[in-house]
Coordinates of C-alpha atoms in Angstrom, one line a residue:
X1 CA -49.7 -82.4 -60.5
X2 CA -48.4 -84.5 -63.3
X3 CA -51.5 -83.8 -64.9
X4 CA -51.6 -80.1 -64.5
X5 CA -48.1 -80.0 -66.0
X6 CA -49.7 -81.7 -69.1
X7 CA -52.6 -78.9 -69.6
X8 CA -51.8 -75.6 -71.2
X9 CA -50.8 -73.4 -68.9
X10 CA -53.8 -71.3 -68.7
X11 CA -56.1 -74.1 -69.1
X12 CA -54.6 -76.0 -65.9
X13 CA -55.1 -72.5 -64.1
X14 CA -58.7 -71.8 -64.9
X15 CA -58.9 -75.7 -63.8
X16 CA -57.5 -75.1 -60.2
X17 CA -59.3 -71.7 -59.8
X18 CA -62.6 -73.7 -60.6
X19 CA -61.7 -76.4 -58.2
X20 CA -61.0 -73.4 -55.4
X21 CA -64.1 -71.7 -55.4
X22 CA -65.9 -74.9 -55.5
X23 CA -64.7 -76.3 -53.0
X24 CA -64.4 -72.7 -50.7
X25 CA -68.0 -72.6 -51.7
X26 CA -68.6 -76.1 -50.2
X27 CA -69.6 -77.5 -53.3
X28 CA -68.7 -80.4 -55.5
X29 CA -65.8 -79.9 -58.8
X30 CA -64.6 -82.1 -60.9
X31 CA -61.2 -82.7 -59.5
X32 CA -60.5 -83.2 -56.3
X33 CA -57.6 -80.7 -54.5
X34 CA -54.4 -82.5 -53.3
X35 CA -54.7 -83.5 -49.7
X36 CA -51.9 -80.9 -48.5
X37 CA -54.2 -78.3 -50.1
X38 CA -57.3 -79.4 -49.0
X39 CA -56.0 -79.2 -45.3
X40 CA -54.3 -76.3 -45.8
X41 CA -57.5 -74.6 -47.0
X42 CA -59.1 -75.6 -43.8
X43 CA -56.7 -74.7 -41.9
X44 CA -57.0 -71.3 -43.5
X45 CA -60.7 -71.0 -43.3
X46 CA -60.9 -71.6 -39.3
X47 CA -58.1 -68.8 -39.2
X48 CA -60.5 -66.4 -40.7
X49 CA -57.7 -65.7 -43.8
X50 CA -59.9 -63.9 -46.6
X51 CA -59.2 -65.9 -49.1
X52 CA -59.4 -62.4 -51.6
X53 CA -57.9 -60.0 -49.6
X54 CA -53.7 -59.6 -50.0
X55 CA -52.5 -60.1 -46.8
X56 CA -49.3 -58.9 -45.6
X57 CA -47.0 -58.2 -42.5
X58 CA -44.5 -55.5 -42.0
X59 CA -41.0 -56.9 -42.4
X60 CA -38.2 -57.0 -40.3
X61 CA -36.2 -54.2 -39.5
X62 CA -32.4 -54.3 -41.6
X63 CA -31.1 -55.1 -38.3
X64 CA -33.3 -58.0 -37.2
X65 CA -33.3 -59.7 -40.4
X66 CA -29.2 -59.4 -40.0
X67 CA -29.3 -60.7 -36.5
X68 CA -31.9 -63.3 -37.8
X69 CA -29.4 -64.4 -40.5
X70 CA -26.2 -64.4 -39.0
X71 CA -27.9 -66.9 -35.9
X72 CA -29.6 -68.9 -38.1
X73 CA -27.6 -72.2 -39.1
X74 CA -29.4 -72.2 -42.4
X75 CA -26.2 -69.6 -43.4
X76 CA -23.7 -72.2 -43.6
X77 CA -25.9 -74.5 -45.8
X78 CA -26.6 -71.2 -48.7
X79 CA -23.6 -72.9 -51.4
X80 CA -25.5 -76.0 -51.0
X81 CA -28.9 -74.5 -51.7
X82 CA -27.3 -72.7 -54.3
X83 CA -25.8 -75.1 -56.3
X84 CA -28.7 -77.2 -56.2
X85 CA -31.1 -74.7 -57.1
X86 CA -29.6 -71.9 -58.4
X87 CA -26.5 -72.6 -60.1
X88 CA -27.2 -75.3 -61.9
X89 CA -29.9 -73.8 -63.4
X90 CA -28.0 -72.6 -66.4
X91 CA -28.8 -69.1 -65.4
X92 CA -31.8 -68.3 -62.9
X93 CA -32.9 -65.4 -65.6
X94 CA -33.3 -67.9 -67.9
X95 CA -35.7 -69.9 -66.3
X96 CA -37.4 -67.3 -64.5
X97 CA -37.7 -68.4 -61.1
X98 CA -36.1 -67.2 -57.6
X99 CA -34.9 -69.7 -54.7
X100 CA -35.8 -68.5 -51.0
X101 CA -34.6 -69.3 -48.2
X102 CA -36.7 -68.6 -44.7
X103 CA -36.5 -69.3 -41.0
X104 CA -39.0 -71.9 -39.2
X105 CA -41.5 -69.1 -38.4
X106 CA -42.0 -68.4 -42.3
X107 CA -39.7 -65.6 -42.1
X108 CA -37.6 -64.8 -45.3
X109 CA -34.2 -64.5 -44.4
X110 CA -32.0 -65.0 -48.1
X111 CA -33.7 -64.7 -51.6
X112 CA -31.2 -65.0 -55.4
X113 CA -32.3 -65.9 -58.9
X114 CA -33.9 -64.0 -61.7
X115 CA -33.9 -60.3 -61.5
X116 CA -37.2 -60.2 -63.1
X117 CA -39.0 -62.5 -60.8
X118 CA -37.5 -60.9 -57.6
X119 CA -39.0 -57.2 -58.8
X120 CA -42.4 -59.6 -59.3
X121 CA -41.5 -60.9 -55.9
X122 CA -41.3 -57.4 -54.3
X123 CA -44.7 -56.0 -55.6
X124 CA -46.6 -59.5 -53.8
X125 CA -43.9 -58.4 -50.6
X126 CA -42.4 -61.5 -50.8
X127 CA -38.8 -59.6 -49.8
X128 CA -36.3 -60.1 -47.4
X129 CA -38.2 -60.1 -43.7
X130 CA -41.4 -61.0 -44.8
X131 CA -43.9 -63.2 -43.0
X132 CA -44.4 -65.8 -45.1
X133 CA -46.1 -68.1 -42.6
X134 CA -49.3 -70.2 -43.8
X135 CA -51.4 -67.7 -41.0
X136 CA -50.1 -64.8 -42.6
X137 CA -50.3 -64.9 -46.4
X138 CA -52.3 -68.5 -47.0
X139 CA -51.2 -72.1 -48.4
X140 CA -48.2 -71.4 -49.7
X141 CA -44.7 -73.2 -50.4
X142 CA -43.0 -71.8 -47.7
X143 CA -45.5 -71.7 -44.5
X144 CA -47.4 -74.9 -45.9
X145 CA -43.6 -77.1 -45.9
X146 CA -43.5 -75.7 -42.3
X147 CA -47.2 -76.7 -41.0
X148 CA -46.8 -80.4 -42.9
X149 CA -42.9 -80.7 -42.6
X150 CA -43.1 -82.4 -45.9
X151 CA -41.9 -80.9 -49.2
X152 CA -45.4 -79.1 -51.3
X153 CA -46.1 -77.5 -54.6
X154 CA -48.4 -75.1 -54.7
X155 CA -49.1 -74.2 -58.0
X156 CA -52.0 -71.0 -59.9
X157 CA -55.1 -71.3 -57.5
X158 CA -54.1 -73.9 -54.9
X159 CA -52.9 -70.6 -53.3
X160 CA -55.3 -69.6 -50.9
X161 CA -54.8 -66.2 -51.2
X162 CA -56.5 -65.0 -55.2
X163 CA -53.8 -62.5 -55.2
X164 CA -51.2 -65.2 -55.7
X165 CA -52.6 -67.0 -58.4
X166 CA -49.8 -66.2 -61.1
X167 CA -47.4 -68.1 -59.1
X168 CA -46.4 -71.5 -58.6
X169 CA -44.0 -72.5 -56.1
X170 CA -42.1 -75.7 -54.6
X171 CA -40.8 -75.6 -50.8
X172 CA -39.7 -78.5 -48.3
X173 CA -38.8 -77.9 -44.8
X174 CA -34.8 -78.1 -43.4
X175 CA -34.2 -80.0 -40.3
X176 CA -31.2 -80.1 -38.1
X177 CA -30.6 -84.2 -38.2
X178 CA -28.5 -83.3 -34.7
X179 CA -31.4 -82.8 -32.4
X180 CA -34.7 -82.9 -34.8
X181 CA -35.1 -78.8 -34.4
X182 CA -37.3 -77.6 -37.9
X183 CA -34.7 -74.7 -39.3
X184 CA -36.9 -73.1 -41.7
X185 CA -37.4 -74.0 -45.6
X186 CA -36.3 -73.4 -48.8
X187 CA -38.8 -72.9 -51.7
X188 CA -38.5 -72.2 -55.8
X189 CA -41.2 -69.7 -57.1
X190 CA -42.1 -68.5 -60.2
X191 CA -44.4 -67.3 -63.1
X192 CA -47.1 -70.6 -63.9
X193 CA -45.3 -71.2 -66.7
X194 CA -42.3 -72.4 -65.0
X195 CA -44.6 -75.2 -62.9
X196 CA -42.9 -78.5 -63.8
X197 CA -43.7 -81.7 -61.7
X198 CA -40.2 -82.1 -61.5
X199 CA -39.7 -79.3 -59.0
X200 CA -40.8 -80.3 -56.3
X201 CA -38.7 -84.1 -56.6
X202 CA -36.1 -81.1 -57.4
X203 CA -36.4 -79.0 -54.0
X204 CA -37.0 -82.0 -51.5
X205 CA -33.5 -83.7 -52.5
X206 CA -31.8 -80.5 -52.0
X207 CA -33.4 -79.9 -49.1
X208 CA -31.9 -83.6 -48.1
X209 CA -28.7 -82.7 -49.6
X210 CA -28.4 -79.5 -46.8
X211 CA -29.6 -81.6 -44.2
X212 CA -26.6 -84.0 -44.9
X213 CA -24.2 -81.4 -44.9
X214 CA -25.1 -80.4 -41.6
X215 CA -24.9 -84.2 -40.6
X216 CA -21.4 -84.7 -41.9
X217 CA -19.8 -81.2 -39.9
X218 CA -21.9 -82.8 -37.2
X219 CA -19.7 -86.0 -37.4
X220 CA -16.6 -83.7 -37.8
X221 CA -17.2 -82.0 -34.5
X222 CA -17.9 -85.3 -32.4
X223 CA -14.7 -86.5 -33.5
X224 CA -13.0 -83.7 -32.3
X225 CA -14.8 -84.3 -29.1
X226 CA -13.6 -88.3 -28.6
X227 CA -10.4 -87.2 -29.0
X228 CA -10.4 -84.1 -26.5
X229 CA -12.7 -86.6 -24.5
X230 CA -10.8 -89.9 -24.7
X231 CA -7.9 -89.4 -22.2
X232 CA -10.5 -87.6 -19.5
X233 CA -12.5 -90.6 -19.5
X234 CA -9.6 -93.0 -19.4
X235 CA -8.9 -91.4 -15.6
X236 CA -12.7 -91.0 -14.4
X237 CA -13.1 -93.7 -12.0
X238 CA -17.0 -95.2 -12.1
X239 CA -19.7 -94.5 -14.5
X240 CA -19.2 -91.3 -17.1
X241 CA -19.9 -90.2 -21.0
X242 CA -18.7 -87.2 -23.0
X243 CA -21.4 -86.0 -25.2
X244 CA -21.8 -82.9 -27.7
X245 CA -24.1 -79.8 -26.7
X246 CA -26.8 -82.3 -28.6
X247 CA -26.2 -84.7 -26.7
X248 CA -24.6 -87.5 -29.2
X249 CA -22.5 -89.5 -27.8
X250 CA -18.7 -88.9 -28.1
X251 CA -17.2 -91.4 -25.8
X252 CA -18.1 -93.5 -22.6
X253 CA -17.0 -95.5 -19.7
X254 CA -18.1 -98.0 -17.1
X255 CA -21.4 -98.1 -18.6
X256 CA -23.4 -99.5 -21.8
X257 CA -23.3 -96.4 -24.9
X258 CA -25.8 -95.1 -26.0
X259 CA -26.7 -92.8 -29.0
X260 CA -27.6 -90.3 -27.6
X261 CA -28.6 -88.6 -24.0
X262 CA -31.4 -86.0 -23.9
X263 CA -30.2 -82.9 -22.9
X264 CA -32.4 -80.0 -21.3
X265 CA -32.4 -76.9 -23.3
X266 CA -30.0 -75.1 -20.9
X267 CA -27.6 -77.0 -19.4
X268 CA -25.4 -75.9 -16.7
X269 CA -22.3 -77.2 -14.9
X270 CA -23.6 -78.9 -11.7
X271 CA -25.6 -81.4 -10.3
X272 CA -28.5 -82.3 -13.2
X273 CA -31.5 -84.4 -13.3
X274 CA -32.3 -86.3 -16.1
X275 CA -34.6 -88.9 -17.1
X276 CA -32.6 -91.7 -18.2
X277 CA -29.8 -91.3 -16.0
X278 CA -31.2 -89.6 -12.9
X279 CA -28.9 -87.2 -10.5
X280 CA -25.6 -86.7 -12.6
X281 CA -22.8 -84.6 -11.9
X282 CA -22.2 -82.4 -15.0
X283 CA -18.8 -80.7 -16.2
X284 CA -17.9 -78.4 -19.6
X285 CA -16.0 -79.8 -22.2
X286 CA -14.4 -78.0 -25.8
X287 CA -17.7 -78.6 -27.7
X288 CA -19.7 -80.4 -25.2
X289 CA -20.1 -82.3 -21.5
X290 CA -18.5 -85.0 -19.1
X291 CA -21.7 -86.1 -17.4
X292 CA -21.2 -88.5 -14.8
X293 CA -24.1 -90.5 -13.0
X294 CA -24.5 -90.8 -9.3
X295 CA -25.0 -93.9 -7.7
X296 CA -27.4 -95.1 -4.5
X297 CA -30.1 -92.8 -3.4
X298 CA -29.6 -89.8 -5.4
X299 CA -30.5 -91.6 -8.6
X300 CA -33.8 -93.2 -6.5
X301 CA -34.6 -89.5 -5.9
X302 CA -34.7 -89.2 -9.7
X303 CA -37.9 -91.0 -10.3
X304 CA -40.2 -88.2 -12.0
X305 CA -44.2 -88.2 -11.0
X306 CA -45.9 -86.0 -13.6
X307 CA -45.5 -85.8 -17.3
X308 CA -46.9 -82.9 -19.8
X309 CA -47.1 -83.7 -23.4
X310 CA -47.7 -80.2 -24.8
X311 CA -48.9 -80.7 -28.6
X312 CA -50.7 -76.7 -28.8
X313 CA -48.0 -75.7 -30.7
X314 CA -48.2 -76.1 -34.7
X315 CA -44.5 -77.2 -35.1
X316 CA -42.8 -77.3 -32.0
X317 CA -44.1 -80.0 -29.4
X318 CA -42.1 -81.2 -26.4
X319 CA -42.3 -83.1 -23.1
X320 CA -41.9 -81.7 -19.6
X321 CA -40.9 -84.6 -16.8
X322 CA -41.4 -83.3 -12.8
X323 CA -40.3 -85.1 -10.2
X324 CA -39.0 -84.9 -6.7
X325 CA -35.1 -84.1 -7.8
X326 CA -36.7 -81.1 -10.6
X327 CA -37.9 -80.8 -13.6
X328 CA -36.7 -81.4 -17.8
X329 CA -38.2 -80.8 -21.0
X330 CA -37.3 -81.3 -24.4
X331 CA -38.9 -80.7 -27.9
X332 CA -40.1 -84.1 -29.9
X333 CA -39.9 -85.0 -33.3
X334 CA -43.3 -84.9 -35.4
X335 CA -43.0 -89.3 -35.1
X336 CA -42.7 -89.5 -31.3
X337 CA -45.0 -86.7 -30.9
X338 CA -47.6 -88.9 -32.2
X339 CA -46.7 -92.1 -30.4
X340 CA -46.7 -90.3 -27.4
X341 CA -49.7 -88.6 -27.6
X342 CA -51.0 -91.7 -28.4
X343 CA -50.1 -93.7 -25.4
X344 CA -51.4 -90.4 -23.4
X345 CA -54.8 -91.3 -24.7
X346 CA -54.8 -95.2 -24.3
X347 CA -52.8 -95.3 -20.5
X348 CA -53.7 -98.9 -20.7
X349 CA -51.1 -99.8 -23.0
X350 CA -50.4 -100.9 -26.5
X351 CA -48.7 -103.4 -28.2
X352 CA -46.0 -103.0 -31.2
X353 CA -49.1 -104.0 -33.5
X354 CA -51.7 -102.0 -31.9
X355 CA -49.3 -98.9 -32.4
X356 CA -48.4 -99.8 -35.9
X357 CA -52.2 -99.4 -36.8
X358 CA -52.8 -96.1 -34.6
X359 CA -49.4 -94.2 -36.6
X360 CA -49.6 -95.7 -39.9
X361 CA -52.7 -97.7 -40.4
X362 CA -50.5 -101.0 -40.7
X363 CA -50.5 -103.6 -38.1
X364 CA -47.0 -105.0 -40.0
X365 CA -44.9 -102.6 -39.0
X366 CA -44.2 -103.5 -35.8
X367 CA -40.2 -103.1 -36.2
X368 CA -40.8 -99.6 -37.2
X369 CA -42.6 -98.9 -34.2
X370 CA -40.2 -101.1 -32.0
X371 CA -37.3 -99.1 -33.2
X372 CA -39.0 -95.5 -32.7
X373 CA -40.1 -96.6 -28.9
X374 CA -36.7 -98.1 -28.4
X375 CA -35.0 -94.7 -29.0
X376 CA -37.8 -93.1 -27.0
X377 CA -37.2 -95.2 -23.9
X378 CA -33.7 -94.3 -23.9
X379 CA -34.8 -91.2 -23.0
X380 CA -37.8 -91.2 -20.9
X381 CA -37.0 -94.9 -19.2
X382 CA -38.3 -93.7 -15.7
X383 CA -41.6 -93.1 -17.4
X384 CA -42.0 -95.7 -19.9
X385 CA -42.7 -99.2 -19.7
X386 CA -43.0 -101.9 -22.6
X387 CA -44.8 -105.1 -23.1
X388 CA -47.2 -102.9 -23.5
X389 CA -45.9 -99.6 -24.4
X390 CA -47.4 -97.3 -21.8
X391 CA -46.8 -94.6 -19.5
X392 CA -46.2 -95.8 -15.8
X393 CA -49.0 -96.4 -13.5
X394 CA -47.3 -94.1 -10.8
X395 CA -47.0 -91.0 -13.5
X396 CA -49.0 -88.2 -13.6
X397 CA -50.3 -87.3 -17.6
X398 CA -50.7 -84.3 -18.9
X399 CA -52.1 -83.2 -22.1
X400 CA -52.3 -79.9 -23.5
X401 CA -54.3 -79.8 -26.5
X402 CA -54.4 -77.1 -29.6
X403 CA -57.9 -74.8 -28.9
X404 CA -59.0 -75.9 -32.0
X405 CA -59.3 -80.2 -32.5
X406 CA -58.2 -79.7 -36.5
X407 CA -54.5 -77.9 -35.4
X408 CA -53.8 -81.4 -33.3
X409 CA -50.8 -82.4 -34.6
X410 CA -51.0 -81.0 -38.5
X411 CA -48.3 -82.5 -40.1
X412 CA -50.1 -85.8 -39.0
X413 CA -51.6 -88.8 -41.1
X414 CA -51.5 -91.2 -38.7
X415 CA -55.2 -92.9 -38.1
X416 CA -55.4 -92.2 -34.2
X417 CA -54.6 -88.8 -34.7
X418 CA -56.7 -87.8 -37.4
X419 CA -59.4 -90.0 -35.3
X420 CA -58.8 -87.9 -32.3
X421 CA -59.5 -85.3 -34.3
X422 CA -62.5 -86.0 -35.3
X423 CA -63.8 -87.4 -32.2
X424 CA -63.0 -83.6 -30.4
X425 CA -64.8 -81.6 -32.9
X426 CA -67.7 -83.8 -33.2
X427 CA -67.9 -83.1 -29.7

C-alpha cells in the first residue's frame, strides 16, 4: 500500500485494475495482490459474486434499522468514533471522505462526513440499511474487516466488485473485550484520491480506542457489582462467586477466583450446569449472578460425555458440552477456535511446542500458547487435560465443518489450519 500511495493516483489505479483481471483471469501480473485481497477474491469467486455486475440488497425498513441501532452497543461508542475519525478531521468536506459504522452482519447502521461523498455513497447504495457484507457487495472494507477480524484497506480495483473501483476504503472490526462477541465495524471511504497508507494505522487505533471505552464502563459496572455483592457473600456459608451477566468475576468466597466463569447464553435462576464448576445453584443479582457450587454427587453428575466444536459459521464459532446433568454452549474467540479445532483433529495430544507450530508456525511460543490453554481450561476443565493438551479419552468429539474446505476458519493464518484446508479440498 505504501507503494500505491506513492504512484499518481490514476497510475496506481490502472496498476490494481491490471493486477485484478490478471489474477481473476488466472494469470500471472506483475505485482502480486495483498494476501487479505487475494483471499477475499477467492472467497468471492466460490460464492459465484460477478465480479462486474453491481450487486445490491434491499435495505432495512426505517424501523428495523431503528430497532437495529438502538440494540446495538456500538451506539454508546459513536463520540468515540467520531472524534477519532470525524472530528478531528478539520472538516469531513474538506477531506472528502465519510466514516460508517455497521453491525457484525455488514449491515450499515450510522454514516456522517462529507455531504458530497455521502450523495456518492447513496448512488453505489452504500446508505443506512444496506448489506454491506463481503457475500453481498464483494471485498470490501466493511464485510472483509468482518470475514478476517483484522483492520483492511481496500483501495481502486482490490474491490471485487468493478463498480466500486473509484473508491478506497479503510475498515477494522469492533469487539466487545467483555465476552469476545464481534459488534460490527467501522470503515472510512472515499474518492481514490483520499487513499493515504496512513488510514488504515488511522481506523484500527480508533477502532482500539472504542473497544477500550467499552472496557473501562465494563470496569465501572463490576465495581458496582463487588460492592452490591460484597456483604451477600460475607453471609453465604460454603463455596459461592458473584459474577456480571459476562461472567467476570466480581467477588468470591470459600473457593480459589477466577477471571472469569463461562456463562450459557441464557441463564436462568435455578439449578445450572456448567463445565468448570458442575451442578450450581444460581440466584439474580443488580447487574449480574450469585452462583454457588454444589458439593458430593451432584457435581460427579456434571461430568459432560460429548463435545461439538461447530466452526461452519464464518464469524461466529462456539462449543456445545452434553452430559448426563444437560447441556452448555458458548461462542469462542477466533484464537481458541483454532486451538481447539486443532486438538479436535490430533485427539492424541499436543504439547505447548507442538501447538505453537500448528497456530503460529513458531515452536518458541510456547507461553503464548500456555497462557491461551490455561484460560481455556478454566472453562472446559471436565473436558480438557494437559501434559498434553488434549480432549479427554472418555469425550465424545464433534466437528462440524464449513461445506466448502476454504470457509474453515477465514480469519485464520495459523499453519494447521490453512493445512487442513488444503488437505479437504485436495480431497
Amino acid at each position: 500500500m505504501t507503494r500505491l500511495a506513492a504512484m499518481d493516483t490514476r497510475e496506481a489505479a490502472l496498476l490494481l485494475k491490471g493486477v485484478r483481471e490478471a489474477t481473476l483471469k488466472g494469470g500471472r501480473s506483475p505485482l502480486a495482490p495483498r494476501a487479505d485481497i487475494r483471499e477475499s477474491w477467492q472467497r468471492m469467486l466460490r460464492k459465484g459474486v460477478d465480479p462486474d455486475k453491481d450487486h445490491r440488497s434491499g435495505l432495512l425498513s426505517p424501523g428495523e434499522l431503528e430497532r437495529r441501532r438502538a440494540a446495538s452497543p456500538l451506539a454508546e461508542l459513536l463520540p468515540v468514533l467520531r472524534e477519532g475519525l470525524v472530528s478531528r478531521s478539520a472538516g469531513a468536506d474538506a477531506v472528502q471522505h465519510i466514516m460508517v459504522v455497521a453491525d457484525a452482519e455488514g449491515r450499515v447502521l450510522w454514516r456522517e462526513g462529507s455531504a458530497a461523498v455521502l450523495r456518492k455513497a447513496d448512488g453505489h447504495g452504500f446508505a443506512p440499511g444496506a448489506d454491506w457484507a463481503e457475500t453481498t457487495v464483494g471485498t470490501n472494507g466493511v464485510g472483509t474487516a468482518l470475514v478476517t477480524r483484522r483492520p483492511v484497506q481496500v483501495h481502486s480495483a482490490e474491490h471485487f466488485v468493478s463498480s466500486h473501483h473509484a473508491w478506497t476504503c479503510a475498515g477494522a472490526p469492533i469487539t466487545d473485550p467483555r465476552d469476545g462477541t464481534l459488534l460490527g465495524a467501522v470503515d472510512v471511504s472515499g474518492p481514490l484520491a483520499t487513499m493515504h497508507p496512513a488510514t488504515l494505522l488511522l481506523v484500527g487505533s480508533v477502532a482500539k480506542l472504542a473497544e477500550a471505552e467499552l472496557r473501562n464502563r465494563h470496569f465501572a459496572d463490576l465495581a458496582r457489582l463487588r460492592a452490591v455483592a460484597a456483604p451477600i457473600l460475607c453471609r453465604v456459608g460454603g463455596r459461592a462467586l458473584a459474577v456480571d451477566v459476562h461472567g467476570w468475576l466480581a467477588g468470591v468466597t470459600g473457593m480459589p477466583p477466577v477471571d472469569r466463569l463461562a456463562l450459557p447464553a441464557s441463564l436462568r435462576a435455578g439449578r445450572v450446569w456448567l463445565p468448570s464448576l458442575g451442578m450450581c445453584a444460581v440466584e439474580p443479582l443488580p447487574g449480574g449472578w450469585l452462583v454457588r457450587p454444589e458439593d458430593g454427587e451432584a457435581r460427579a453428575a456434571g461430568v459432560p460425555g460429548r463435545v461439538v466444536l461447530d466452526v461452519s459459521r464464518p464469524r461466529r464459532w462456539s462449543l456445545e458440552v452434553s452430559g448426563a446433568a444437560g447441556s452448555w454452549s458458548q461462542e469462542l474467540s477466533p484464537r481458541h477456535a483454532e486451538l481447539l479445532y486443532v486438538l479436535a483433529r490430533h485427539r492424541e495430544g499436543r504439547t505447548a511446542a507442538e501447538l505453537a507450530e500448528d497456530v503460529f508456525g513458531d515452536r518458541t511460543r510456547t507461553v503464548t500458547v500456555r497462557a491461551e490453554m490455561s484460560r481455556v481450561r478454566r472453562t472446559l476443565a471436565g473436558v480438557l487435560d494437559h501434559r498434553p493438551y488434549r480432549f479427554r479419552e472418555e469425550v465424545e468429539v464433534e466437528v462440524v465443518a464449513p461445506e466448502g474446505p476454504a470457509d474453515l476458519l477465514p480469519h485464520s493464518t495459523a499453519p494447521a489450519v490453512c493445512a487442513a484446508r488444503g488437505e479437504a479440498g485436495a480431497g
